[in-house]
Coordinates of C-alpha atoms in Angstrom, one line a residue:
M1121 CA 0.0 0.1 0.0
F1122 CA 1.3 3.3 -0.8
R1123 CA 2.5 5.6 1.9
P1124 CA 2.8 9.4 1.4
L1125 CA 6.6 10.5 2.0
R1126 CA 7.1 12.0 5.1
L1127 CA 9.7 14.8 5.3
S1128 CA 11.4 16.7 7.8
L1129 CA 10.8 20.5 8.3
I1130 CA 14.4 20.8 7.2
G1131 CA 14.0 18.2 4.5
R1132 CA 10.8 20.3 3.4
F1133 CA 12.2 23.9 3.2
K1134 CA 15.1 22.0 1.3
F1135 CA 12.7 20.7 -1.2
I1136 CA 10.9 23.7 -1.6
H1137 CA 14.3 25.5 -2.3
I1138 CA 15.7 22.9 -5.1
C1139 CA 12.3 23.3 -6.8
Y1140 CA 12.6 27.0 -6.6
V1141 CA 16.2 26.9 -8.2
I1142 CA 15.1 24.3 -10.5
G1143 CA 12.2 26.5 -11.4
I1144 CA 14.6 29.6 -12.2
L1145 CA 16.8 27.5 -14.2
I1146 CA 13.9 26.3 -16.1
I1147 CA 12.9 30.0 -16.7
G1148 CA 16.3 30.8 -17.6
Y1149 CA 16.6 28.0 -20.0
I1150 CA 13.1 28.7 -22.1
S1151 CA 13.9 32.6 -21.8
Y1152 CA 17.5 31.7 -23.3
E1153 CA 15.7 29.6 -26.0
D1154 CA 13.3 32.4 -26.7
L1155 CA 15.8 34.7 -27.4
R1156 CA 18.2 32.6 -29.5
T1157 CA 15.5 31.9 -31.4
A1158 CA 14.6 35.7 -32.1
E1159 CA 18.2 36.4 -32.6
E1160 CA 18.2 33.5 -35.2
K1161 CA 14.8 35.1 -37.0
L1162 CA 16.3 38.5 -36.8
Q1163 CA 19.1 37.3 -39.0
I1164 CA 16.8 35.1 -41.3
M1165 CA 14.4 38.3 -41.7
G1166 CA 17.6 40.6 -42.3
L1167 CA 18.2 37.7 -45.0
A1168 CA 14.7 38.2 -46.3
Y1169 CA 14.9 41.8 -46.6
K1170 CA 18.5 41.6 -48.6
L1171 CA 16.4 39.0 -50.8
N1172 CA 13.9 41.4 -51.4
N1173 CA 15.5 44.4 -52.1
I1174 CA 17.8 41.7 -54.4
I1175 CA 14.6 40.8 -56.6
L1176 CA 13.4 44.3 -56.7
E1177 CA 17.1 45.3 -58.1
V1178 CA 16.5 42.0 -60.7
R1179 CA 13.3 43.4 -61.9
R1180 CA 14.6 47.1 -61.9
Y1181 CA 17.4 46.0 -64.5
E1182 CA 14.8 43.5 -66.2
K1183 CA 12.9 47.2 -66.9
N1184 CA 15.8 48.9 -68.0
Y1185 CA 16.9 46.2 -70.5
L1186 CA 13.5 45.5 -72.0
L1187 CA 13.3 49.5 -72.4
Y1188 CA 17.0 50.4 -73.7
N1189 CA 18.2 47.0 -74.3
T1190 CA 22.0 47.7 -73.2
P1191 CA 24.3 45.0 -72.5
Q1192 CA 25.0 46.9 -68.8
A1193 CA 21.1 46.0 -67.8
L1194 CA 21.3 42.4 -69.2
H1195 CA 24.8 41.9 -67.2
E1196 CA 23.4 43.4 -63.7
N1197 CA 20.1 41.4 -64.2
A1198 CA 22.2 38.1 -64.3
K1199 CA 24.3 39.1 -61.5
F1200 CA 21.2 40.1 -59.1
I1201 CA 19.9 36.8 -60.1
D1202 CA 22.9 35.0 -59.0
L1203 CA 23.2 36.9 -55.7
A1204 CA 19.3 36.4 -55.1
L1205 CA 20.2 32.5 -55.5
K1206 CA 23.0 32.8 -53.4
T1207 CA 21.3 34.5 -50.8
Q1208 CA 18.2 32.1 -50.9
R1209 CA 20.7 29.4 -50.2
D1210 CA 22.1 30.8 -47.6
M1211 CA 19.1 31.3 -45.9
S1212 CA 17.8 27.5 -46.6
D1213 CA 21.0 26.5 -44.4
K1214 CA 19.4 28.4 -41.5
V1215 CA 15.6 27.7 -41.8
E1216 CA 16.2 23.8 -42.7
K1217 CA 13.7 22.9 -40.3
L1218 CA 11.5 26.2 -39.9
K1219 CA 8.4 26.6 -41.3
V1220 CA 9.8 29.3 -43.8
A1221 CA 11.8 26.5 -45.6
P1222 CA 8.8 25.2 -48.3
M1223 CA 8.4 29.1 -48.8
L1224 CA 12.2 29.6 -49.8
E1225 CA 12.2 26.6 -52.1
E1226 CA 9.2 27.9 -53.9
L1227 CA 11.0 31.2 -54.3
S1228 CA 14.3 29.4 -55.4
S1229 CA 12.2 27.7 -58.1
H1230 CA 10.4 30.9 -59.3
I1231 CA 13.8 32.4 -59.6
E1232 CA 15.4 29.8 -61.7
T1233 CA 12.2 29.8 -63.8
Y1234 CA 12.8 33.4 -64.3
R1235 CA 16.6 33.1 -65.0
R1236 CA 15.8 30.5 -67.6
S1237 CA 12.6 32.5 -69.0
F1238 CA 15.0 35.7 -69.3
R1239 CA 17.8 34.1 -71.1
Q1240 CA 15.2 32.7 -73.5
F1241 CA 14.1 36.3 -74.1
T1242 CA 17.8 37.0 -75.0
R1243 CA 18.2 34.4 -77.5
A1244 CA 15.1 34.5 -79.3
D1245 CA 14.7 35.5 -82.8
P1246 CA 13.9 39.2 -82.8
T1247 CA 12.2 38.8 -85.9
S1248 CA 9.2 37.2 -84.4
P1249 CA 7.5 40.2 -82.5
D1250 CA 4.6 37.7 -81.0
L1251 CA 7.0 35.4 -79.8
H1252 CA 8.9 38.3 -77.9
K1253 CA 5.6 39.4 -76.4
D1254 CA 4.7 36.6 -75.2
I1255 CA 8.1 35.8 -73.4
I1256 CA 8.2 39.4 -72.0
E1257 CA 4.6 39.2 -70.1
K1258 CA 5.9 35.6 -69.1
I1259 CA 8.8 37.2 -67.7
R1260 CA 6.9 40.1 -66.3
L1261 CA 4.6 37.6 -64.6
Q1262 CA 7.3 35.5 -62.9
G1263 CA 9.1 38.8 -61.8
Q1264 CA 6.0 39.9 -60.1
Q1265 CA 5.5 36.5 -58.5
M1266 CA 9.1 36.8 -57.3
V1267 CA 8.5 40.0 -55.7
E1268 CA 5.1 38.9 -54.1
L1269 CA 6.9 35.7 -52.7
S1270 CA 9.9 38.1 -51.2
E1271 CA 7.4 40.3 -49.9
H1272 CA 5.3 37.6 -48.3
L1273 CA 8.6 35.9 -47.1
V1274 CA 9.7 39.5 -45.0
K1275 CA 5.9 39.6 -43.6
F1276 CA 6.1 35.9 -42.5
E1277 CA 9.6 36.5 -40.9
H1278 CA 8.3 39.5 -39.1
T1279 CA 5.0 38.3 -37.6
Q1280 CA 7.1 35.5 -36.7
I1281 CA 9.3 37.6 -34.8
Y1282 CA 6.4 39.4 -33.0
S1283 CA 4.9 36.3 -32.4
I1284 CA 8.0 35.3 -30.2
L1285 CA 8.4 38.5 -28.7
K1286 CA 4.7 38.7 -27.7
E1287 CA 5.3 34.8 -26.1
L1288 CA 8.5 35.9 -24.5
K1289 CA 6.7 39.1 -22.9
Q1290 CA 3.6 36.7 -21.8
Q1291 CA 6.3 34.3 -20.2
L1292 CA 8.0 36.8 -18.5
V1293 CA 4.7 37.9 -16.9
I1294 CA 4.0 34.0 -16.0
W1295 CA 7.4 33.6 -14.5
A1296 CA 6.7 36.7 -12.7
T1297 CA 3.4 36.7 -11.1
I1298 CA 4.8 32.8 -10.0
A1299 CA 8.0 34.3 -8.5
I1300 CA 5.5 36.7 -6.5
L1301 CA 3.3 34.2 -5.6
L1302 CA 5.8 31.8 -4.6
S1303 CA 7.7 34.9 -2.6
I1304 CA 4.3 35.3 -0.7
L1305 CA 4.0 30.9 -0.2
I1306 CA 7.5 30.7 1.0
P1307 CA 7.1 32.8 4.2
F1308 CA 3.2 31.9 4.5
L1309 CA 4.9 28.5 4.8
I1310 CA 7.7 29.4 7.3
F1311 CA 5.1 31.2 9.4
S1312 CA 2.5 28.3 9.5
R1313 CA 5.1 25.6 10.2
I1314 CA 7.6 27.5 12.4
F1315 CA 6.2 30.9 13.7
D1316 CA 2.4 29.7 14.4
P1317 CA 3.8 26.6 16.7
L1318 CA 6.3 28.8 18.7
T1319 CA 3.4 31.3 19.3
V1320 CA 1.5 28.5 20.9
I1321 CA 4.6 27.4 23.0
K1322 CA 5.1 31.2 23.7
K1323 CA 1.4 31.2 24.8
A1324 CA 1.9 28.2 27.0
T1325 CA 5.1 29.2 28.6
K1326 CA 3.4 32.5 29.8
D1327 CA 0.6 30.2 31.1
I1328 CA 3.7 28.1 32.8
A1329 CA 4.5 31.5 34.5
L1330 CA 1.5 32.0 35.8
G1331 CA 1.4 28.1 37.0
R1332 CA -1.0 26.9 34.6
F1333 CA 0.7 23.4 33.5
K1334 CA -1.2 22.8 30.1
K1335 CA -0.1 20.4 27.5
L1336 CA -0.2 21.6 23.9
E1337 CA -2.1 19.9 21.5
I1338 CA 0.9 17.9 19.4
P1339 CA 0.1 18.3 15.5
A1340 CA 0.8 14.7 13.5
T1341 CA 3.6 16.4 11.1
R1342 CA 6.3 14.2 12.1
D1343 CA 9.0 17.0 11.6
E1344 CA 11.1 19.2 14.3
M1345 CA 8.2 21.4 15.4
Q1346 CA 6.4 17.9 16.5
Q1347 CA 9.4 17.0 18.0
V1348 CA 9.9 20.1 20.1
M1349 CA 5.9 20.2 21.1
E1350 CA 6.9 16.7 22.1
A1351 CA 10.0 17.8 24.3
F1352 CA 7.8 21.0 25.8
N1353 CA 4.7 18.8 27.0
T1354 CA 7.7 16.4 28.8
M1355 CA 9.0 19.4 30.3
V1356 CA 5.6 21.1 31.2
Q1357 CA 4.9 17.3 32.5
E1358 CA 7.9 17.2 34.7
L1359 CA 7.7 20.9 35.8
E1360 CA 4.4 19.7 37.0
H1361 CA 6.0 16.8 39.1
R1362 CA 8.7 19.3 40.6
Q1363 CA 5.8 21.9 41.6
D1364 CA 4.2 19.3 43.5
Q1365 CA 7.6 18.4 45.2
L1366 CA 8.0 22.0 45.8
V1367 CA 4.2 21.9 47.5
Q1368 CA 5.1 18.8 49.3
S1369 CA 8.3 20.3 50.7
K1370 CA 6.5 23.0 51.9
K1371 CA 4.0 21.1 53.5
L1372 CA 6.7 19.1 55.2
S1373 CA 8.0 22.4 56.6
S1374 CA 4.6 23.2 57.6
I1375 CA 4.3 20.0 59.4
G1376 CA 7.5 20.8 61.6
T1377 CA 5.5 23.9 62.8
L1378 CA 2.5 22.0 63.3
T1379 CA 3.8 19.2 65.1
A1380 CA 4.3 21.1 68.4
G1381 CA 0.6 22.1 68.2
V1382 CA -0.5 18.8 67.4
A1383 CA 1.2 17.2 70.2
H1384 CA -0.5 19.9 72.4
Q1385 CA -3.9 19.0 71.0
L1386 CA -3.0 15.6 71.4
N1387 CA -2.1 16.0 75.0
N1388 CA -5.4 17.1 76.3
P1389 CA -7.4 14.0 74.8
L1390 CA -4.7 11.8 76.3
N1391 CA -4.7 13.0 79.5
N1392 CA -8.8 12.5 79.5
I1393 CA -8.2 9.2 78.7
S1394 CA -5.7 8.3 81.3
T1395 CA -7.8 10.1 84.2
S1396 CA -11.1 8.2 82.7
C1397 CA -9.0 5.1 82.9
Q1398 CA -7.7 6.0 86.5
I1399 CA -11.4 6.2 87.6
A1400 CA -12.9 3.4 85.9
I1401 CA -10.0 1.1 87.6
D1402 CA -10.5 2.6 91.1
D1403 CA -14.3 2.3 90.8
L1404 CA -14.0 -1.4 89.4
E1405 CA -14.5 -3.2 92.8
S1406 CA -17.4 -0.9 93.9
N1407 CA -19.2 -2.2 91.0
D1408 CA -20.7 1.1 89.7
Q1409 CA -21.7 0.2 86.3
E1410 CA -23.1 3.6 84.9
L1411 CA -19.8 5.2 86.1
I1412 CA -17.4 2.6 84.5
R1413 CA -20.0 3.2 81.1
R1414 CA -19.6 6.6 81.8
M1415 CA -15.8 6.7 81.9
L1416 CA -15.8 4.1 79.0
K1417 CA -17.7 6.6 76.9
N1418 CA -15.5 9.4 77.4
I1419 CA -12.2 7.6 76.8
E1420 CA -14.1 6.7 73.0
Q1421 CA -15.1 10.4 72.4
E1422 CA -11.5 11.4 73.3
T1423 CA -9.8 8.3 71.3
H1424 CA -12.0 9.8 68.3
R1425 CA -11.0 13.1 68.8
A1426 CA -7.1 12.2 68.9
R1427 CA -7.7 10.3 65.6
D1428 CA -9.5 13.1 64.0
I1429 CA -6.2 15.2 65.1
V1430 CA -3.8 12.8 63.8
K1431 CA -6.1 11.8 60.8
G1432 CA -6.1 15.6 59.7
L1433 CA -2.2 15.9 59.9
L1434 CA -1.6 12.9 57.9
E1435 CA -4.1 13.6 55.4
F1436 CA -2.5 17.4 54.9
S1437 CA 1.1 15.3 54.6
R1438 CA -0.2 12.7 52.1
L1439 CA 1.3 13.6 48.8
Q1440 CA -1.7 13.1 46.5
E1441 CA -2.1 13.8 42.5
F1442 CA -3.9 16.9 41.6
T1443 CA -7.5 16.2 41.2
L1444 CA -10.7 18.5 41.2
R1445 CA -13.8 17.1 43.0
P1446 CA -16.7 18.9 44.4
S1447 CA -16.1 19.8 48.0
T1448 CA -17.8 22.0 50.4
L1449 CA -15.7 25.0 51.0
V1450 CA -16.7 25.4 54.8
N1451 CA -15.2 22.2 55.8
I1452 CA -11.7 22.6 54.2
V1453 CA -11.7 26.0 56.0
N1454 CA -12.5 24.5 59.0
R1455 CA -9.7 21.6 58.8
A1456 CA -7.5 24.2 58.2
V1457 CA -8.3 26.5 61.1
E1458 CA -8.0 23.1 63.2
L1459 CA -4.8 22.4 62.2
V1460 CA -3.5 26.0 62.7
K1461 CA -5.0 26.8 65.8
S1462 CA -2.5 25.6 68.2
Q1463 CA 0.1 27.9 66.4
I1464 CA -2.0 31.0 66.7
P1465 CA -2.0 33.0 70.1
A1466 CA -4.9 32.8 72.0
D1467 CA -5.5 36.6 71.7
I1468 CA -6.0 36.2 68.0
I1469 CA -9.4 35.5 66.9
I1470 CA -10.4 33.5 63.7
T1471 CA -13.4 34.2 62.2
V1472 CA -15.4 32.1 59.3
N1473 CA -17.8 33.3 57.5
V1474 CA -18.3 30.8 55.0
P1475 CA -21.9 29.4 53.7
K1476 CA -22.4 26.0 54.6
D1477 CA -23.7 25.2 51.3
L1478 CA -21.4 26.5 49.0
V1479 CA -19.7 23.7 47.3
L1480 CA -17.1 24.1 44.2
P1481 CA -14.5 21.9 42.6
V1482 CA -11.2 21.7 44.0
D1483 CA -8.2 19.8 45.5
I1484 CA -8.9 19.3 48.8
Q1485 CA -5.3 19.0 50.1
R1486 CA -3.8 21.5 48.3
M1487 CA -6.9 24.1 49.1
Q1488 CA -6.1 23.3 52.6
E1489 CA -2.5 24.3 52.0
V1490 CA -3.8 27.6 50.5
F1491 CA -5.6 28.7 54.0
L1492 CA -2.8 27.1 56.1
N1493 CA -0.2 29.4 54.4
L1494 CA -2.5 32.6 54.7
L1495 CA -3.8 32.0 58.1
I1496 CA 0.0 31.6 59.5
N1497 CA 1.0 34.5 57.7
A1498 CA -1.7 36.3 58.7
S1499 CA -1.3 35.4 62.7
Q1500 CA 2.5 36.4 62.2
S1501 CA 1.9 39.8 61.1
I1502 CA -0.4 40.6 64.0
E1503 CA 1.9 41.8 67.2
H1504 CA -0.6 41.5 69.8
Q1505 CA -4.2 40.9 69.6
G1506 CA -6.1 40.9 66.7
T1507 CA -8.8 39.1 64.1
I1508 CA -8.3 36.7 61.1
T1509 CA -11.7 36.4 59.2
I1510 CA -12.4 34.1 56.2
S1511 CA -15.4 35.1 54.3
A1512 CA -16.8 33.8 50.9
R1513 CA -19.8 34.5 48.7
V1514 CA -20.8 33.5 45.1
D1515 CA -20.4 35.8 42.1
E1516 CA -23.4 34.8 40.0
Q1517 CA -22.5 37.0 37.3
E1518 CA -19.0 35.4 36.7
N1519 CA -20.2 32.1 37.9
S1520 CA -17.3 32.1 40.7
V1521 CA -16.5 32.0 44.3
L1522 CA -15.0 34.8 45.8
I1523 CA -12.7 34.4 49.1
E1524 CA -11.2 37.2 51.3
I1525 CA -8.9 36.2 54.2
T1526 CA -8.6 39.7 56.1
D1527 CA -6.6 40.2 58.9
T1528 CA -5.8 43.2 61.4
G1529 CA -2.0 42.9 61.4
Q1530 CA 0.7 45.5 60.3
G1531 CA 0.1 45.2 56.6
I1532 CA 2.3 44.9 54.0
P1533 CA 4.5 47.7 52.5
T1534 CA 4.3 49.1 49.1
E1535 CA 7.2 48.4 47.5
I1536 CA 7.4 44.8 48.3
R1537 CA 3.8 44.1 47.2
G1538 CA 5.0 43.2 43.7
Q1539 CA 7.4 40.9 44.8
L1540 CA 4.9 39.1 47.2
F1541 CA 4.2 36.0 44.9
D1542 CA 7.6 35.3 43.9
P1543 CA 9.6 32.1 44.9
F1544 CA 11.8 32.1 47.9
Y1545 CA 11.1 35.8 48.4
T1546 CA 10.8 36.7 52.4
T1547 CA 10.7 39.7 54.6
K1548 CA 11.3 37.2 57.4
E1549 CA 14.6 37.0 59.3
E1550 CA 17.3 34.3 57.9
G1551 CA 16.4 31.2 59.3
K1552 CA 12.7 31.9 59.9
G1553 CA 10.9 31.3 56.4
T1554 CA 12.0 30.0 53.0
G1555 CA 9.8 32.5 50.9
L1556 CA 8.0 29.4 49.5
G1557 CA 4.4 29.8 51.3
L1558 CA 2.9 32.4 49.0
S1559 CA 4.6 31.4 46.2
V1560 CA 2.9 27.8 46.6
V1561 CA -0.4 29.6 47.3
Y1562 CA 0.0 31.4 44.1
G1563 CA 0.8 28.0 42.0
I1564 CA -2.2 26.3 43.8
I1565 CA -4.7 28.9 42.7
Q1566 CA -3.5 29.2 39.4
R1567 CA -3.9 25.2 38.9
H1568 CA -7.7 25.6 39.9
H1569 CA -7.7 28.5 37.2
G1570 CA -8.3 31.1 39.5
E1571 CA -7.0 34.6 40.7
I1572 CA -5.2 35.7 43.8
S1573 CA -4.5 39.4 44.5
V1574 CA -3.8 41.3 47.4
E1575 CA -4.8 44.7 49.1
S1576 CA -3.1 46.3 52.1
T1577 CA -2.4 49.8 53.7
P1578 CA 0.8 49.6 56.0
G1579 CA -0.3 49.9 59.7
E1580 CA -4.1 48.6 59.0
G1581 CA -3.8 44.7 57.9
A1582 CA -4.1 43.4 54.7
S1583 CA -6.7 41.2 52.7
F1584 CA -6.1 38.6 50.2
H1585 CA -8.6 38.0 47.4
I1586 CA -9.0 34.7 45.8
K1587 CA -11.5 34.2 42.9
L1588 CA -12.3 30.6 41.9
P1589 CA -14.5 29.1 39.1
L1590 CA -17.6 27.3 40.2
G1591 CA -17.5 24.9 37.0

């Protein structure tokens, strides 16, 4: 089964270039042949003009001889007839395979006939007037035919040259048009085969800079651009994996921060379990079933409480694939608040104003990381007493959810606001922050196809605004 030839991009441009060069050579060859033919025709037409003038001289000396009967006229007539035949032979050598060859043969035949008739006239008996008259009429008729044939020959060659020049002019117009079309087509091919994919890659690169790791649709061109786009998609996949690793490393550092608080949170239920066990053991001999049941119930509740604390920490630390699924926003926020509560001073109040029925497609684990980072940053910006408020509402017109995290801290200086989401940028002292928190937050929001911005007035707190699509 026939399979079409697949050329690489370089191979295609080489093929186009070769075709272009071959086309130029063909144009040059055809034009050269036309010019050479025109040059030959000009030479033939020159000989045709010369032959026509010679025949006119033959006729002129014919008339002189018939009028004055001078030997000089007869001699000149014979000389020009020989010259006419010689010129005709010169032309025949040049036009052996041309259309004009039969005309020259016919003209040669008429010249020979004319010469025989003229010789017959000079040798005829002068005492026979009727014979003289018949031969003179024949000579004049044959001379007229020679003139007409030579003039027709000149006209024919003139027409041929005009036709060749006209054809050459048309060819030049056609070749010029083809050259112009190729000059338009070739750049178009370059733009469509190279610059269009590069434009797509450029746009995709900007999306990556914004945290949107979207793979390119690869056309089945089987050339270098397909290979470049496949390599680009491999890079995107690797960057996405690296970002997940970055999020995970930041998460692990956050776990280190949370561990002390979780240990404190676990201490309370463990103390309650220990106390309940001690009471149950002490009252075991009294056989107070109701008290023992109450202590066991308390142990069960505190065990569940400790399990939930550990479960929340484990879910937060576990590395999972990025997955969007419908989730209740208030549950995500409350879980983040529970995880970070032990790290926030008691005089900082966290208020959650999120509708209980608000559901949107998110990656639960990563959105929890967003709230965790923003809550920690907000608490660190509050020196003494203060409040952190998390609120959310639905924007029906844009089919999105608007989330706002506001604090009453020191605010963010104007000069650093533009660098706030840059990786590794931090205003904290060395060893107290990596500068990855808000960068990770920004990347997570971008992967959700959302937006994040900040408003702040130094000394009056800050407000982070998150916009996420509802579907």
